[in-house]
PDB file of C-alpha atoms in Angstrom:
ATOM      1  CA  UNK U   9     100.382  75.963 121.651  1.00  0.00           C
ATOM      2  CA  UNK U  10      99.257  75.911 117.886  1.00  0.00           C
ATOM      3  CA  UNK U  11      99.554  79.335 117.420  1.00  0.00           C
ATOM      4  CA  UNK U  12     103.420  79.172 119.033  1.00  0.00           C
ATOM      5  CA  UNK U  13     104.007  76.511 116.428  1.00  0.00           C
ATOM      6  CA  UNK U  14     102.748  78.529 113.398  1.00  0.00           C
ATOM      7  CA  UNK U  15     104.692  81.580 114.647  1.00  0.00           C
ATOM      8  CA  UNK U  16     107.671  80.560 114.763  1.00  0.00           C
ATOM      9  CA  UNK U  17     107.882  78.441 111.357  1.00  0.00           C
ATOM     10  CA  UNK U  18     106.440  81.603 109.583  1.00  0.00           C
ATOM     11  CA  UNK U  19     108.732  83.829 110.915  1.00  0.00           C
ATOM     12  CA  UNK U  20     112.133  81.877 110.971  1.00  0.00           C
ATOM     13  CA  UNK U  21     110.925  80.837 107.060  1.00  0.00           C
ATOM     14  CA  UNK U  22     110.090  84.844 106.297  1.00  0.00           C
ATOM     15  CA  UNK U  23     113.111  85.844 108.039  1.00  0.00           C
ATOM     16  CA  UNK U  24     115.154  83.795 105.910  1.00  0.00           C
ATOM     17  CA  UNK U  25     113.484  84.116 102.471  1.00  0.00           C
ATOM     18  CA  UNK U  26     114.025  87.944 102.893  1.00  0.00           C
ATOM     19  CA  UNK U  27     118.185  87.678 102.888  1.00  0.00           C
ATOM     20  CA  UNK U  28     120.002  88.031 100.029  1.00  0.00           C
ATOM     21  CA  UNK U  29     122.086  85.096 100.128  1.00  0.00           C
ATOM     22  CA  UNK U  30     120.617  81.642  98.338  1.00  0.00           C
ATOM     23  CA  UNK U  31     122.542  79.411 100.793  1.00  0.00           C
ATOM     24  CA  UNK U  32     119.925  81.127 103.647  1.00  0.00           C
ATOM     25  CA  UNK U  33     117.337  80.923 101.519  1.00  0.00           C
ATOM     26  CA  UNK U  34     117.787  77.744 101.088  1.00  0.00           C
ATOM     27  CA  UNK U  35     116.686  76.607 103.908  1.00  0.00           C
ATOM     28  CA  UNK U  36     113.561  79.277 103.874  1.00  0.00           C
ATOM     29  CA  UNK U  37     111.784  76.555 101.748  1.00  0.00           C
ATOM     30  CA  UNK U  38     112.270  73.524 104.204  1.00  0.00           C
ATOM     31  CA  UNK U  39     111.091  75.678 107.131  1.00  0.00           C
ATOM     32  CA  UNK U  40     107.932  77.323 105.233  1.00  0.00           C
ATOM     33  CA  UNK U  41     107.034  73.602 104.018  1.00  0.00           C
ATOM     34  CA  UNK U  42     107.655  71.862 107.323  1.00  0.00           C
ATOM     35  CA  UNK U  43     105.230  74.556 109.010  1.00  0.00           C
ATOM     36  CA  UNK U  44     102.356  74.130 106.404  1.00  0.00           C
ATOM     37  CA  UNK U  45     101.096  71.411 107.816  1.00  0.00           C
ATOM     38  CA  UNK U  46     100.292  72.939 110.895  1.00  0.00           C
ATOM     39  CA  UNK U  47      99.246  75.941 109.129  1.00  0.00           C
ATOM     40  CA  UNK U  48      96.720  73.938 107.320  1.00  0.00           C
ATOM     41  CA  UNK U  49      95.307  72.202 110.301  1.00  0.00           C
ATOM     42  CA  UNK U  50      94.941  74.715 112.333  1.00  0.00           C
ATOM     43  CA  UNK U  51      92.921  76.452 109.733  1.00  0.00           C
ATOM     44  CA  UNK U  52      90.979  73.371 109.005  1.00  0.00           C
ATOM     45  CA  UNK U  53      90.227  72.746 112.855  1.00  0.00           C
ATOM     46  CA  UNK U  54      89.041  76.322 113.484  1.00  0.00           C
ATOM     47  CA  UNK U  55      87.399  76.329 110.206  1.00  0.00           C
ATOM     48  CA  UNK U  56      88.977  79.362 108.687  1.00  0.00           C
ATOM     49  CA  UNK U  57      88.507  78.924 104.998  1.00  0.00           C
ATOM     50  CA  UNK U  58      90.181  81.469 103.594  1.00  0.00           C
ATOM     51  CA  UNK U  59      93.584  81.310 105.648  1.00  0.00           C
ATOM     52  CA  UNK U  60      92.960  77.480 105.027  1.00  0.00           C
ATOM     53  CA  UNK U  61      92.857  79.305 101.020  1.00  0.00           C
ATOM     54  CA  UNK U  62      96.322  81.281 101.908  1.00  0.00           C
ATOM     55  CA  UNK U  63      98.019  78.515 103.592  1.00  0.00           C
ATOM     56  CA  UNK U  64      97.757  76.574 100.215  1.00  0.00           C
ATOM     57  CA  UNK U  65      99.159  79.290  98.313  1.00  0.00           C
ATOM     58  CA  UNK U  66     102.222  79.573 100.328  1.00  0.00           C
ATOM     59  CA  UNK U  67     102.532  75.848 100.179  1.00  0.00           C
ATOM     60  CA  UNK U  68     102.667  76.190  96.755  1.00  0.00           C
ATOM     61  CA  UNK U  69     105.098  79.164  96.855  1.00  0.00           C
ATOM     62  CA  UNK U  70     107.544  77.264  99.443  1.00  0.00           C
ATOM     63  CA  UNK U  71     107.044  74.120  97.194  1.00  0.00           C
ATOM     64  CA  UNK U  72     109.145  76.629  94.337  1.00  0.00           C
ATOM     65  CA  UNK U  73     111.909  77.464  96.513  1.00  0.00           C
ATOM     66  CA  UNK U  74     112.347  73.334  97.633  1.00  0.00           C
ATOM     67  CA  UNK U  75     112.099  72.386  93.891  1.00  0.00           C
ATOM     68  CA  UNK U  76     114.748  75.077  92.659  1.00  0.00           C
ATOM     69  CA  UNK U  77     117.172  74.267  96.109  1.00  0.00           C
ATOM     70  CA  UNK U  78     116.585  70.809  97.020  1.00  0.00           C
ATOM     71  CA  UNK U  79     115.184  68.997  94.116  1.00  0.00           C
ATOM     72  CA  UNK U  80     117.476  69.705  90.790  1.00  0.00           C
ATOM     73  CA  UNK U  81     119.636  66.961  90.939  1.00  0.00           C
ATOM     74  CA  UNK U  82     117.461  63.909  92.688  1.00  0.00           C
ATOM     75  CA  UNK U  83     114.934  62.877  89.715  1.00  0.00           C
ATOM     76  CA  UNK U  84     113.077  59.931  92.920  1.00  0.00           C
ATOM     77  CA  UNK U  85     113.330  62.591  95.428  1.00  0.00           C
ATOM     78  CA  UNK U  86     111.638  65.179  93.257  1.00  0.00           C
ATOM     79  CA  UNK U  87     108.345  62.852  92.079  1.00  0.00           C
ATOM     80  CA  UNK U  88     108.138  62.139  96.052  1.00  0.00           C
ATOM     81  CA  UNK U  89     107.734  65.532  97.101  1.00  0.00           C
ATOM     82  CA  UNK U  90     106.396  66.514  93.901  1.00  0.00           C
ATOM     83  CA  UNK U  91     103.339  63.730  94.806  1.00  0.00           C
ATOM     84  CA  UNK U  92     103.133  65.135  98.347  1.00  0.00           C
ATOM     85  CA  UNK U  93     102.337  68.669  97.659  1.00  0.00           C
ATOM     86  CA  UNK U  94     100.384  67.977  95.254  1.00  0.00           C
ATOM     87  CA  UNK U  95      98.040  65.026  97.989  1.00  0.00           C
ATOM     88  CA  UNK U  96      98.206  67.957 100.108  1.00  0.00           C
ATOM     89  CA  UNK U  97      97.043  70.893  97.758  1.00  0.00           C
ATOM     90  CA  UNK U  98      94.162  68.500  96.526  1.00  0.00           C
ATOM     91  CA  UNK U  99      92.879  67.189 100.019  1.00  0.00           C
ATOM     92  CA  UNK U 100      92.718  70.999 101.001  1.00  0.00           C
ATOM     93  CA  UNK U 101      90.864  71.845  97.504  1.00  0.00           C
ATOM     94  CA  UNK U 102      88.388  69.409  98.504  1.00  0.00           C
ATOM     95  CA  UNK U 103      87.742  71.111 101.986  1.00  0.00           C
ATOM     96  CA  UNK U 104      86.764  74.196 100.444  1.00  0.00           C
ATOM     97  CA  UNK U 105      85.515  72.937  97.223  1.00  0.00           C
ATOM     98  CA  UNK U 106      81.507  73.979  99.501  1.00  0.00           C
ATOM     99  CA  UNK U 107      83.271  76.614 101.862  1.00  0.00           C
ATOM    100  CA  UNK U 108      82.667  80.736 101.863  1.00  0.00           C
ATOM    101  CA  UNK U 109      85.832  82.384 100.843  1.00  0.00           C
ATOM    102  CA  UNK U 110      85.944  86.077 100.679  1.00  0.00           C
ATOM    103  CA  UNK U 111      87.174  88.359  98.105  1.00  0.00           C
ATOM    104  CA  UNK U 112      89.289  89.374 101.010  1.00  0.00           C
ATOM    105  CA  UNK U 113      90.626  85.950 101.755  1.00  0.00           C
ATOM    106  CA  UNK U 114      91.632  85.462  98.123  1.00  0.00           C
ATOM    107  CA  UNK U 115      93.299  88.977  98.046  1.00  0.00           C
ATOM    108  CA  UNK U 116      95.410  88.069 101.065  1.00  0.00           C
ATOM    109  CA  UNK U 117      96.026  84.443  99.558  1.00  0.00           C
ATOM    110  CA  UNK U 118      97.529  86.304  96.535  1.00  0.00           C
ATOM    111  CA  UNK U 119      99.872  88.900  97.793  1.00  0.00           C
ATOM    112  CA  UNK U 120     100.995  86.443 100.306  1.00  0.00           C
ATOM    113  CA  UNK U 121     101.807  83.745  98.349  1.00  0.00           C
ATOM    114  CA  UNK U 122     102.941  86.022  95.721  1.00  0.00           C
ATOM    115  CA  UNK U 123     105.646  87.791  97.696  1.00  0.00           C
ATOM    116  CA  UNK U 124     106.884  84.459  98.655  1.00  0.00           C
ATOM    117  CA  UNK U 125     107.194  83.366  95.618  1.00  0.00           C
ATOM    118  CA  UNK U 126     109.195  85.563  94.300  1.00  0.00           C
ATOM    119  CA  UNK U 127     111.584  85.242  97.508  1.00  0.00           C
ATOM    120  CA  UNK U 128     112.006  81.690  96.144  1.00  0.00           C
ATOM    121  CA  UNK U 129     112.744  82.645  92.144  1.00  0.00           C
ATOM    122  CA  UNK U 130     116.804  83.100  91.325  1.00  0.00           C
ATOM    123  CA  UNK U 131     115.937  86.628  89.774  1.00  0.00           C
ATOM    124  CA  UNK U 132     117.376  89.923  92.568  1.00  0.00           C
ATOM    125  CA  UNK U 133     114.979  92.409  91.050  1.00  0.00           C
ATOM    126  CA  UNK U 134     111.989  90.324  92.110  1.00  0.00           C
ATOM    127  CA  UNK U 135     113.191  88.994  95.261  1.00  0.00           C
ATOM    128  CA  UNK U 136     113.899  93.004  95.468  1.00  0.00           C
ATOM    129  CA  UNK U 137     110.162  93.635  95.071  1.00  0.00           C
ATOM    130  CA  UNK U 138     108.771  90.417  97.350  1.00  0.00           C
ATOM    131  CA  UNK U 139     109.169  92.761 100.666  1.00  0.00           C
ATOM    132  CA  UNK U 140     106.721  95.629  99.051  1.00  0.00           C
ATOM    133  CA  UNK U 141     104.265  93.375  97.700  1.00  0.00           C
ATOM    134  CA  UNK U 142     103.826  91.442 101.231  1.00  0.00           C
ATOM    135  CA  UNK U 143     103.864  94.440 102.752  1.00  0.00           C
ATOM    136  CA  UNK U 144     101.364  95.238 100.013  1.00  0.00           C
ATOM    137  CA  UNK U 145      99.021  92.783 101.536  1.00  0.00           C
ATOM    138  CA  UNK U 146      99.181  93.291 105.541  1.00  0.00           C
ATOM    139  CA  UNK U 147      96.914  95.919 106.084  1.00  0.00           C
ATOM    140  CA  UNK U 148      93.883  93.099 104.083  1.00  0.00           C
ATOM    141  CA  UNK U 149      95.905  90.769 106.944  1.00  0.00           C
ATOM    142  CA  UNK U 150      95.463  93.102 109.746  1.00  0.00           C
ATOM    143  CA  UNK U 151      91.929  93.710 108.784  1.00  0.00           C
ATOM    144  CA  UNK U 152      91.162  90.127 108.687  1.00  0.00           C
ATOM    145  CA  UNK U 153      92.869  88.960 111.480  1.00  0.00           C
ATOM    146  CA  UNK U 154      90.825  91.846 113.984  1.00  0.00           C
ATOM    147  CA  UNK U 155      87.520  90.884 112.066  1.00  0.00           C
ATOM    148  CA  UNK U 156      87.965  87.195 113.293  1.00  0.00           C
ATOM    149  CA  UNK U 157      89.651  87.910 116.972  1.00  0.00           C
ATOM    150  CA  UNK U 158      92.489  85.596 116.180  1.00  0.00           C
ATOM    151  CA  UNK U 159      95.061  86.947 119.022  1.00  0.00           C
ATOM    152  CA  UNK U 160      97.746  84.137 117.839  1.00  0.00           C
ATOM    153  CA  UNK U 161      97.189  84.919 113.679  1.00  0.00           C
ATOM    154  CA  UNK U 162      97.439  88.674 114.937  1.00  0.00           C
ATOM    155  CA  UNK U 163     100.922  87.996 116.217  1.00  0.00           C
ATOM    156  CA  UNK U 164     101.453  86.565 113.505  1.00  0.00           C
ATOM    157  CA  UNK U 165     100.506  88.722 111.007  1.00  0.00           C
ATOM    158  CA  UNK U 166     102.530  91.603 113.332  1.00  0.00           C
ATOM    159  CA  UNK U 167     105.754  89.781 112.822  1.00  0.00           C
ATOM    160  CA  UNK U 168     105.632  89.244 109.184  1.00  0.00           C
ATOM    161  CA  UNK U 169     104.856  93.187 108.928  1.00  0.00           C
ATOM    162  CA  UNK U 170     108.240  93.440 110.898  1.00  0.00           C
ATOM    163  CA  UNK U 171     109.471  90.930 108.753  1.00  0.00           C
ATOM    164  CA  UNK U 172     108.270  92.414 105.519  1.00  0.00           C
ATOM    165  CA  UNK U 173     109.390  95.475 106.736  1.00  0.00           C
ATOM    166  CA  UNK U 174     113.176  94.203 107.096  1.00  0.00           C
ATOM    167  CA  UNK U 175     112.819  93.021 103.923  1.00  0.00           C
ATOM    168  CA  UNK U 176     112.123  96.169 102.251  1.00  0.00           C
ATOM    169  CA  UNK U 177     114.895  97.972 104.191  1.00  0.00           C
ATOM    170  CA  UNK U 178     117.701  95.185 103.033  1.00  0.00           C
ATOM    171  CA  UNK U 179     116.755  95.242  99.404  1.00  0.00           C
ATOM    172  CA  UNK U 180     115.924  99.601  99.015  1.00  0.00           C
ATOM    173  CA  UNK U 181     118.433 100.662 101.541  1.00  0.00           C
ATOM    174  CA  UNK U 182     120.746 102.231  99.025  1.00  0.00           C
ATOM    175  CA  UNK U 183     119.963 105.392  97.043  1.00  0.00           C
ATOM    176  CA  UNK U 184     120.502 103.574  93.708  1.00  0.00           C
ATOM    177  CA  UNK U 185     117.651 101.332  94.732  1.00  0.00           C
ATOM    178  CA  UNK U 186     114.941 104.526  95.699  1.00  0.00           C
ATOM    179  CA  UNK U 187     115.832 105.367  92.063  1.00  0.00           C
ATOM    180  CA  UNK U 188     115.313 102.791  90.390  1.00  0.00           C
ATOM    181  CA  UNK U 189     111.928 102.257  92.257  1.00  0.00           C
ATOM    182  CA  UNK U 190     110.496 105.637  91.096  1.00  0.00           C
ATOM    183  CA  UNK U 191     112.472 105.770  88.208  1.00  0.00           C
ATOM    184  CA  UNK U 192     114.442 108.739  89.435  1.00  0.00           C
ATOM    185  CA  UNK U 193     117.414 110.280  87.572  1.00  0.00           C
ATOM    186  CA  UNK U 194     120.148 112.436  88.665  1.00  0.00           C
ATOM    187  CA  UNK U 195     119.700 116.082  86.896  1.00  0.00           C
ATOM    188  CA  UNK U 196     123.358 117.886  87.147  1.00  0.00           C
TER     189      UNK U 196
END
């Protein structure tokens, strides 16, 4: 039932942090911060450190977004949320302050929250370049997730390659966009 759970707020808050409108992205941030704590727990429960270690870096990375979209206006609202994340970042730093990470787990934990960070920054040439650089990162993901047998964080990990994927098609679809990517010139 978890795994449902973590599915579908990862995917509806990838799915929206990969359009090019800041309206639906918007609302990206709520969903990838409302599914966090699930995220977290579930990682905690089955004792997977280093997803536990990428769960906090996309909490961080959705925390962005709900600043920029949410938070500019409302100075109390702000130091709430601002307090939060940051009770929720340090109770999961202290549950793997004497944990095993891998390199790989870090890797992951980088690209990941990486790309959705820059899905969440008001700049189109790196939300342009947040689809390649979690797509970047799936095939660590994929590796992980068949080391461990997790069928639910396989499916998951599935659908944000779709989702990824999507994402890269939206933001290179156009021929002006292949060449700026490999620096391409027309030679008449």
């Amino acid at each position: 039932m978890i795994d449902i759970v973590i599915i579908f707020f990862i995917s509806a808050a990838l799915f929206l942090s990969i359009q090019p409108s800041d309206k639906i992205r918007a609302y990206a941030s709520i969903i990838g911060l409302l599914g966090q704590p699930v995220c977290i727990y579930a990682m905690h429960t089955a004792e997977e450190w280093g997803m536990l270690a990428v769960s906090i870096a996309c909490t961080a990375s959705w925390s962005v977004g709900f600043k920029r979209y949410w938070l500019s206006k409302s100075f109390i609202l702000r130091s709430l949320v601002q307090a939060i994340m940051g009770f929720v970042i340090l109770i999961s730093i202290n549950l793997l302050m004497h944990k095993t990470i891998s390199t790989l787990d870090y890797l992951i934990a980088i690209l990941a929250g990486g790309a959705i960070l820059l899905t969440q920054i008001p700049s189109p040439v790196a939300q342009r370049y947040a689809p390649l650089l979690g797509l970047s990162g799936q095939p660590f993901c994929f590796y992980a997730m068949f080391v461990s047998g997790e069928i639910g964080m396989f499916i998951v990990t599935l659908i944000t390659t779709l989702l990824w994927g999507w994402g890269a098609f939206i933001h290179w679809k156009s021929n002006e966009n292949i060449r700026f990517l490999f620096n391409l010139s027309d030679h008449k």
